[in-house]
């Protein structure tokens, strides 16, 4: 019998207002030993620390065998600053001055790996980097792995930083830069119930791909979305929230769903923030959170909050 998994905790770190600088104090949030980590890793570690500090969450993690704990993280620009520093140092002939503690983070996969090492999450460590939908896809892949029996406890999330001006590929992405991180804890419904805690709700995620050259064919977009929504058992009672980048595909999805698209951020954080908002607000109505990309990716999450006790 397939296990029933629920979201048991969610927490985040984010600037108090768009464009705020100096808003994150890693010493206050994390203590000593984290100064040389990329800001994206610091953000996610802090969001995870906050989530684990919630009632019963840290205890549930420690009670779980290490090989049954897992992590799945999405990001687009987590290490853009590291890449810029390496490029500048190499071009200037000053590569010897690069920090040996920071340089390994040229690989964005190490953000998830750092979380796994910090909390002994040995079931699996997964990183996803699809533009804008990476956070949703990380949650989707993590849930699929849980249901296959790979683990029983999952930390899912996303982290982003404002990329440096020298990163032309990143700063030209349509959408406002994102800064911060969000973490969700996924456990079995039985474990949450047996511990006397209350789950925040359930999330189901599905994704489809529509080749950009076919985004202008309404029938094909509608057919792809039909498959996507049927897989989520999406009904008329759920309100939809769409983030789009103004691309032909985003406009086509907007027309099919019949809702106006909110401007997408430049990273993968905003859709998970939308999920967290549904789970933590006093509502029991399910909500559909959808994100699209000009490259053809469409991910949707059906968020069903728990009924208040």
mmCIF file of C-alpha atoms in Angstrom:
data_model
loop_
_atom_site.group_PDB
_atom_site.id
_atom_site.type_symbol
_atom_site.label_atom_id
_atom_site.label_comp_id
_atom_site.label_asym_id
_atom_site.label_seq_id
_atom_site.Cartn_x
_atom_site.Cartn_y
_atom_site.Cartn_z
ATOM 1 C CA UNK A 1 0.000 0.000 0.000
ATOM 2 C CA UNK A 2 1.358 3.424 -0.971
ATOM 3 C CA UNK A 3 2.227 5.689 1.950
ATOM 4 C CA UNK A 4 0.313 8.945 2.395
ATOM 5 C CA UNK A 5 2.722 11.884 2.655
ATOM 6 C CA UNK A 6 1.918 15.322 4.047
ATOM 7 C CA UNK A 7 3.654 18.663 4.523
ATOM 8 C CA UNK A 8 4.374 18.958 8.236
ATOM 9 C CA UNK A 9 6.374 22.212 8.318
ATOM 10 C CA UNK A 10 7.383 25.126 6.128
ATOM 11 C CA UNK A 11 9.667 28.063 6.813
ATOM 12 C CA UNK A 12 11.665 30.627 4.868
ATOM 13 C CA UNK A 13 14.171 33.437 4.910
ATOM 14 C CA UNK A 14 13.590 36.413 2.625
ATOM 15 C CA UNK A 15 14.402 40.136 2.487
ATOM 16 C CA UNK A 16 11.875 42.376 4.241
ATOM 17 C CA UNK A 17 11.240 44.253 1.001
ATOM 18 C CA UNK A 18 12.257 43.902 -2.662
ATOM 19 C CA UNK A 19 15.800 45.066 -3.306
ATOM 20 C CA UNK A 20 16.783 45.161 0.378
ATOM 21 C CA UNK A 21 20.512 44.787 1.024
ATOM 22 C CA UNK A 22 22.320 43.547 4.097
ATOM 23 C CA UNK A 23 19.159 41.872 5.335
ATOM 24 C CA UNK A 24 20.722 38.501 6.193
ATOM 25 C CA UNK A 25 23.110 38.010 9.126
ATOM 26 C CA UNK A 26 24.614 34.555 8.784
ATOM 27 C CA UNK A 27 26.291 34.689 12.219
ATOM 28 C CA UNK A 28 22.968 35.446 13.908
ATOM 29 C CA UNK A 29 21.094 32.830 11.869
ATOM 30 C CA UNK A 30 23.660 30.022 11.774
ATOM 31 C CA UNK A 31 26.506 30.742 14.168
ATOM 32 C CA UNK A 32 30.194 30.191 13.417
ATOM 33 C CA UNK A 33 31.618 28.166 10.548
ATOM 34 C CA UNK A 34 29.397 29.300 7.669
ATOM 35 C CA UNK A 35 31.010 32.566 6.560
ATOM 36 C CA UNK A 36 32.594 31.179 3.396
ATOM 37 C CA UNK A 37 29.500 29.405 2.094
ATOM 38 C CA UNK A 38 27.646 31.009 -0.835
ATOM 39 C CA UNK A 39 24.707 33.143 0.358
ATOM 40 C CA UNK A 40 22.270 30.700 -1.263
ATOM 41 C CA UNK A 41 23.573 27.877 0.936
ATOM 42 C CA UNK A 42 23.380 30.118 4.005
ATOM 43 C CA UNK A 43 19.789 31.054 3.154
ATOM 44 C CA UNK A 44 18.681 27.461 2.761
ATOM 45 C CA UNK A 45 20.487 26.289 5.875
ATOM 46 C CA UNK A 46 18.746 29.055 7.817
ATOM 47 C CA UNK A 47 15.318 28.182 6.378
ATOM 48 C CA UNK A 48 15.895 24.524 7.262
ATOM 49 C CA UNK A 49 17.031 25.464 10.771
ATOM 50 C CA UNK A 50 13.838 27.448 11.282
ATOM 51 C CA UNK A 51 11.674 24.607 9.992
ATOM 52 C CA UNK A 52 13.372 22.046 12.235
ATOM 53 C CA UNK A 53 12.879 24.307 15.240
ATOM 54 C CA UNK A 54 9.098 23.993 14.923
ATOM 55 C CA UNK A 55 7.370 21.803 17.478
ATOM 56 C CA UNK A 56 8.104 18.121 16.952
ATOM 57 C CA UNK A 57 9.900 18.496 13.617
ATOM 58 C CA UNK A 58 13.481 18.219 14.842
ATOM 59 C CA UNK A 59 12.555 15.312 17.085
ATOM 60 C CA UNK A 60 10.915 13.489 14.165
ATOM 61 C CA UNK A 61 14.078 13.954 12.093
ATOM 62 C CA UNK A 62 16.340 12.572 14.826
ATOM 63 C CA UNK A 63 14.037 9.591 15.327
ATOM 64 C CA UNK A 64 14.266 8.698 11.626
ATOM 65 C CA UNK A 65 17.163 6.449 10.518
ATOM 66 C CA UNK A 66 19.680 8.458 8.519
ATOM 67 C CA UNK A 67 19.248 6.296 5.428
ATOM 68 C CA UNK A 68 15.497 7.059 5.435
ATOM 69 C CA UNK A 69 15.957 10.851 5.346
ATOM 70 C CA UNK A 70 16.313 12.714 2.033
ATOM 71 C CA UNK A 71 16.602 16.144 0.424
ATOM 72 C CA UNK A 72 15.508 17.672 -2.913
ATOM 73 C CA UNK A 73 16.408 21.270 -3.773
ATOM 74 C CA UNK A 74 15.649 23.509 -6.731
ATOM 75 C CA UNK A 75 17.658 26.556 -7.786
ATOM 76 C CA UNK A 76 18.555 28.606 -10.840
ATOM 77 C CA UNK A 77 21.068 31.226 -9.653
ATOM 78 C CA UNK A 78 22.368 29.802 -6.373
ATOM 79 C CA UNK A 79 26.024 29.877 -7.401
ATOM 80 C CA UNK A 80 26.026 32.664 -9.998
ATOM 81 C CA UNK A 81 28.255 34.706 -7.702
ATOM 82 C CA UNK A 82 30.756 31.863 -7.371
ATOM 83 C CA UNK A 83 30.888 31.499 -11.155
ATOM 84 C CA UNK A 84 31.493 35.234 -11.538
ATOM 85 C CA UNK A 85 34.276 35.184 -8.942
ATOM 86 C CA UNK A 86 35.997 32.238 -10.631
ATOM 87 C CA UNK A 87 35.706 33.845 -14.069
ATOM 88 C CA UNK A 88 37.048 37.185 -12.895
ATOM 89 C CA UNK A 89 39.900 35.640 -10.933
ATOM 90 C CA UNK A 90 40.922 33.388 -13.815
ATOM 91 C CA UNK A 91 40.808 36.142 -16.450
ATOM 92 C CA UNK A 92 42.800 38.461 -14.204
ATOM 93 C CA UNK A 93 45.432 35.797 -13.563
ATOM 94 C CA UNK A 94 44.609 35.771 -9.866
ATOM 95 C CA UNK A 95 43.101 32.298 -9.570
ATOM 96 C CA UNK A 96 45.431 31.571 -6.655
ATOM 97 C CA UNK A 97 43.458 34.070 -4.581
ATOM 98 C CA UNK A 98 40.162 32.205 -4.944
ATOM 99 C CA UNK A 99 38.806 30.812 -1.688
ATOM 100 C CA UNK A 100 39.355 27.042 -1.430
ATOM 101 C CA UNK A 101 36.235 26.799 0.740
ATOM 102 C CA UNK A 102 34.004 28.626 -1.763
ATOM 103 C CA UNK A 103 35.294 27.390 -5.131
ATOM 104 C CA UNK A 104 33.843 23.864 -4.789
ATOM 105 C CA UNK A 105 30.418 25.502 -4.976
ATOM 106 C CA UNK A 106 30.889 26.109 -8.691
ATOM 107 C CA UNK A 107 28.526 23.121 -8.797
ATOM 108 C CA UNK A 108 24.989 24.121 -7.752
ATOM 109 C CA UNK A 109 24.385 20.488 -6.791
ATOM 110 C CA UNK A 110 26.525 21.084 -3.705
ATOM 111 C CA UNK A 111 23.803 23.262 -2.192
ATOM 112 C CA UNK A 112 21.628 20.164 -1.699
ATOM 113 C CA UNK A 113 24.694 18.135 -0.723
ATOM 114 C CA UNK A 114 25.567 20.629 2.018
ATOM 115 C CA UNK A 115 22.074 20.283 3.487
ATOM 116 C CA UNK A 116 22.385 16.489 3.285
ATOM 117 C CA UNK A 117 25.720 16.537 5.123
ATOM 118 C CA UNK A 118 24.501 19.005 7.743
ATOM 119 C CA UNK A 119 21.517 16.859 8.726
ATOM 120 C CA UNK A 120 22.648 13.331 7.742
ATOM 121 C CA UNK A 121 20.059 13.000 4.959
ATOM 122 C CA UNK A 122 21.392 9.788 3.431
ATOM 123 C CA UNK A 123 18.336 8.440 1.600
ATOM 124 C CA UNK A 124 19.026 10.560 -1.481
ATOM 125 C CA UNK A 125 20.228 14.061 -2.336
ATOM 126 C CA UNK A 126 18.695 15.651 -5.413
ATOM 127 C CA UNK A 127 19.214 19.029 -7.097
ATOM 128 C CA UNK A 128 17.037 20.389 -9.925
ATOM 129 C CA UNK A 129 17.861 23.439 -12.057
ATOM 130 C CA UNK A 130 15.090 23.849 -14.633
ATOM 131 C CA UNK A 131 14.428 27.596 -15.074
ATOM 132 C CA UNK A 132 11.583 28.772 -12.820
ATOM 133 C CA UNK A 133 10.067 25.313 -12.281
ATOM 134 C CA UNK A 134 13.069 23.808 -10.440
ATOM 135 C CA UNK A 135 11.512 24.155 -6.991
ATOM 136 C CA UNK A 136 8.262 22.529 -8.066
ATOM 137 C CA UNK A 137 10.116 19.770 -9.912
ATOM 138 C CA UNK A 138 12.334 19.102 -6.886
ATOM 139 C CA UNK A 139 9.221 18.615 -4.755
ATOM 140 C CA UNK A 140 7.660 16.424 -7.444
ATOM 141 C CA UNK A 141 10.731 14.204 -7.781
ATOM 142 C CA UNK A 142 11.153 13.994 -4.023
ATOM 143 C CA UNK A 143 7.557 12.895 -3.476
ATOM 144 C CA UNK A 144 7.844 10.331 -6.256
ATOM 145 C CA UNK A 145 10.962 8.885 -4.620
ATOM 146 C CA UNK A 146 9.242 8.732 -1.237
ATOM 147 C CA UNK A 147 6.308 6.817 -2.712
ATOM 148 C CA UNK A 148 8.695 4.378 -4.346
ATOM 149 C CA UNK A 149 10.099 3.539 -0.914
ATOM 150 C CA UNK A 150 13.425 5.361 -1.208
ATOM 151 C CA UNK A 151 12.904 7.278 2.066
ATOM 152 C CA UNK A 152 10.307 8.234 4.674
ATOM 153 C CA UNK A 153 11.262 11.840 5.462
ATOM 154 C CA UNK A 154 11.982 14.596 2.936
ATOM 155 C CA UNK A 155 13.314 18.095 3.066
ATOM 156 C CA UNK A 156 12.323 19.941 -0.124
ATOM 157 C CA UNK A 157 12.946 23.539 -1.036
ATOM 158 C CA UNK A 158 14.441 26.203 -3.228
ATOM 159 C CA UNK A 159 17.063 28.897 -2.811
ATOM 160 C CA UNK A 160 18.011 31.865 -4.984
ATOM 161 C CA UNK A 161 20.298 34.905 -4.915
ATOM 162 C CA UNK A 162 20.409 38.095 -6.928
ATOM 163 C CA UNK A 163 22.992 37.317 -9.631
ATOM 164 C CA UNK A 164 25.924 39.707 -10.145
ATOM 165 C CA UNK A 165 25.753 42.256 -12.947
ATOM 166 C CA UNK A 166 28.561 40.390 -14.724
ATOM 167 C CA UNK A 167 26.305 37.353 -15.172
ATOM 168 C CA UNK A 168 24.681 38.466 -18.419
ATOM 169 C CA UNK A 169 22.703 35.255 -18.865
ATOM 170 C CA UNK A 170 21.103 35.613 -15.449
ATOM 171 C CA UNK A 171 20.401 39.349 -15.341
ATOM 172 C CA UNK A 172 18.692 39.303 -18.725
ATOM 173 C CA UNK A 173 16.171 36.674 -17.609
ATOM 174 C CA UNK A 174 12.714 38.196 -17.763
ATOM 175 C CA UNK A 175 11.417 38.661 -14.219
ATOM 176 C CA UNK A 176 12.469 40.265 -10.965
ATOM 177 C CA UNK A 177 15.527 38.801 -9.249
ATOM 178 C CA UNK A 178 14.813 36.568 -6.263
ATOM 179 C CA UNK A 179 16.697 36.461 -2.983
ATOM 180 C CA UNK A 180 16.058 33.984 -0.172
ATOM 181 C CA UNK A 181 15.121 30.372 0.472
ATOM 182 C CA UNK A 182 12.192 28.209 1.501
ATOM 183 C CA UNK A 183 12.110 24.749 3.076
ATOM 184 C CA UNK A 184 9.250 22.254 3.344
ATOM 185 C CA UNK A 185 9.284 19.127 5.500
ATOM 186 C CA UNK A 186 7.443 16.078 4.149
ATOM 187 C CA UNK A 187 6.535 13.161 6.424
ATOM 188 C CA UNK A 188 4.127 10.264 6.398
ATOM 189 C CA UNK A 189 0.633 11.183 7.552
ATOM 190 C CA UNK A 190 0.818 8.365 10.068
ATOM 191 C CA UNK A 191 4.012 9.670 11.664
ATOM 192 C CA UNK A 192 2.530 13.136 12.053
ATOM 193 C CA UNK A 193 -0.729 11.765 13.443
ATOM 194 C CA UNK A 194 0.975 9.368 15.878
ATOM 195 C CA UNK A 195 3.115 12.191 17.261
ATOM 196 C CA UNK A 196 0.043 14.300 18.004
ATOM 197 C CA UNK A 197 1.012 16.966 15.511
ATOM 198 C CA UNK A 198 -1.157 18.507 12.791
ATOM 199 C CA UNK A 199 -0.101 18.430 9.153
ATOM 200 C CA UNK A 200 -0.286 21.628 7.132
ATOM 201 C CA UNK A 201 -1.713 19.805 4.139
ATOM 202 C CA UNK A 202 -0.915 17.810 1.026
ATOM 203 C CA UNK A 203 0.762 18.795 -2.227
ATOM 204 C CA UNK A 204 0.745 16.947 -5.534
ATOM 205 C CA UNK A 205 2.983 18.114 -8.383
ATOM 206 C CA UNK A 206 2.972 17.206 -12.063
ATOM 207 C CA UNK A 207 4.929 18.575 -15.030
ATOM 208 C CA UNK A 208 4.622 18.538 -18.808
ATOM 209 C CA UNK A 209 6.718 19.859 -21.659
ATOM 210 C CA UNK A 210 5.340 21.781 -24.629
ATOM 211 C CA UNK A 211 7.949 22.428 -27.364
ATOM 212 C CA UNK A 212 8.188 26.214 -27.846
ATOM 213 C CA UNK A 213 7.397 25.871 -31.534
ATOM 214 C CA UNK A 214 4.043 24.301 -30.576
ATOM 215 C CA UNK A 215 3.134 26.898 -27.931
ATOM 216 C CA UNK A 216 1.141 28.818 -30.532
ATOM 217 C CA UNK A 217 -1.132 25.841 -31.227
ATOM 218 C CA UNK A 218 -4.013 26.172 -28.733
ATOM 219 C CA UNK A 219 -5.169 22.577 -29.225
ATOM 220 C CA UNK A 220 -1.776 21.177 -28.295
ATOM 221 C CA UNK A 221 -1.380 23.389 -25.248
ATOM 222 C CA UNK A 222 -4.894 22.500 -24.102
ATOM 223 C CA UNK A 223 -4.220 18.777 -24.600
ATOM 224 C CA UNK A 224 -0.976 18.981 -22.582
ATOM 225 C CA UNK A 225 -2.690 20.841 -19.762
ATOM 226 C CA UNK A 226 -5.570 18.363 -19.754
ATOM 227 C CA UNK A 227 -3.103 15.541 -19.136
ATOM 228 C CA UNK A 228 -1.399 17.615 -16.437
ATOM 229 C CA UNK A 229 -4.582 18.530 -14.584
ATOM 230 C CA UNK A 230 -6.098 15.066 -14.833
ATOM 231 C CA UNK A 231 -2.961 13.703 -13.188
ATOM 232 C CA UNK A 232 -3.603 16.071 -10.276
ATOM 233 C CA UNK A 233 -7.333 15.297 -10.075
ATOM 234 C CA UNK A 234 -7.859 19.024 -10.436
ATOM 235 C CA UNK A 235 -11.472 20.032 -9.977
ATOM 236 C CA UNK A 236 -13.478 23.167 -10.489
ATOM 237 C CA UNK A 237 -13.366 23.924 -6.770
ATOM 238 C CA UNK A 238 -9.679 24.798 -6.782
ATOM 239 C CA UNK A 239 -8.591 28.354 -7.491
ATOM 240 C CA UNK A 240 -5.633 28.666 -9.859
ATOM 241 C CA UNK A 241 -2.593 30.889 -9.433
ATOM 242 C CA UNK A 242 -0.287 31.206 -12.438
ATOM 243 C CA UNK A 243 3.153 32.767 -12.732
ATOM 244 C CA UNK A 244 4.277 33.453 -16.278
ATOM 245 C CA UNK A 245 7.103 35.125 -18.141
ATOM 246 C CA UNK A 246 5.059 36.681 -20.931
ATOM 247 C CA UNK A 247 6.124 33.988 -23.402
ATOM 248 C CA UNK A 248 3.698 32.514 -25.960
ATOM 249 C CA UNK A 249 3.372 29.405 -23.803
ATOM 250 C CA UNK A 250 2.601 31.447 -20.697
ATOM 251 C CA UNK A 251 -0.097 33.339 -22.575
ATOM 252 C CA UNK A 252 -1.554 30.088 -23.914
ATOM 253 C CA UNK A 253 -1.685 28.540 -20.430
ATOM 254 C CA UNK A 254 -3.253 31.741 -19.130
ATOM 255 C CA UNK A 255 -6.014 31.424 -21.735
ATOM 256 C CA UNK A 256 -6.679 27.761 -20.925
ATOM 257 C CA UNK A 257 -6.831 28.295 -17.156
ATOM 258 C CA UNK A 258 -8.823 31.485 -17.512
ATOM 259 C CA UNK A 259 -6.755 33.368 -14.932
ATOM 260 C CA UNK A 260 -4.355 36.298 -15.387
ATOM 261 C CA UNK A 261 -0.702 35.422 -14.915
ATOM 262 C CA UNK A 262 1.330 37.042 -12.183
ATOM 263 C CA UNK A 263 4.820 38.188 -13.234
ATOM 264 C CA UNK A 264 7.311 35.389 -12.752
ATOM 265 C CA UNK A 265 10.474 35.851 -10.778
ATOM 266 C CA UNK A 266 13.839 35.241 -12.391
ATOM 267 C CA UNK A 267 14.407 32.121 -10.288
ATOM 268 C CA UNK A 268 12.565 29.076 -8.986
ATOM 269 C CA UNK A 269 11.526 30.378 -5.565
ATOM 270 C CA UNK A 270 8.211 32.111 -6.227
ATOM 271 C CA UNK A 271 6.059 29.013 -6.939
ATOM 272 C CA UNK A 272 7.143 27.420 -3.661
ATOM 273 C CA UNK A 273 6.364 30.660 -1.844
ATOM 274 C CA UNK A 274 2.866 30.445 -3.334
ATOM 275 C CA UNK A 275 2.507 26.877 -2.018
ATOM 276 C CA UNK A 276 3.677 27.972 1.433
ATOM 277 C CA UNK A 277 1.162 30.817 1.432
ATOM 278 C CA UNK A 278 -1.710 28.390 0.827
ATOM 279 C CA UNK A 279 -0.514 25.959 3.500
ATOM 280 C CA UNK A 280 -0.061 28.609 6.184
ATOM 281 C CA UNK A 281 -3.175 30.719 5.632
ATOM 282 C CA UNK A 282 -6.486 29.986 7.404
ATOM 283 C CA UNK A 283 -8.173 28.328 4.457
ATOM 284 C CA UNK A 284 -9.236 24.824 3.530
ATOM 285 C CA UNK A 285 -9.845 25.482 -0.151
ATOM 286 C CA UNK A 286 -7.469 23.672 -2.513
ATOM 287 C CA UNK A 287 -5.427 25.847 -4.841
ATOM 288 C CA UNK A 288 -3.566 25.167 -8.063
ATOM 289 C CA UNK A 289 -0.121 26.757 -8.364
ATOM 290 C CA UNK A 290 1.233 26.769 -11.925
ATOM 291 C CA UNK A 291 4.550 27.966 -13.350
ATOM 292 C CA UNK A 292 5.588 28.132 -17.005
ATOM 293 C CA UNK A 293 8.786 28.884 -18.902
ATOM 294 C CA UNK A 294 9.506 30.127 -22.398
ATOM 295 C CA UNK A 295 11.538 26.946 -22.915
ATOM 296 C CA UNK A 296 8.353 24.867 -22.715
ATOM 297 C CA UNK A 297 8.204 23.629 -19.130
ATOM 298 C CA UNK A 298 4.908 23.684 -17.244
ATOM 299 C CA UNK A 299 4.691 22.512 -13.631
ATOM 300 C CA UNK A 300 1.570 22.535 -11.501
ATOM 301 C CA UNK A 301 0.998 21.825 -7.820
ATOM 302 C CA UNK A 302 -2.386 21.085 -6.294
ATOM 303 C CA UNK A 303 -2.195 22.308 -2.712
ATOM 304 C CA UNK A 304 -4.806 20.991 -0.284
ATOM 305 C CA UNK A 305 -4.567 22.531 3.194
ATOM 306 C CA UNK A 306 -5.567 20.483 6.207
ATOM 307 C CA UNK A 307 -8.909 21.059 7.828
ATOM 308 C CA UNK A 308 -8.501 23.089 11.033
ATOM 309 C CA UNK A 309 -8.990 21.039 14.190
#
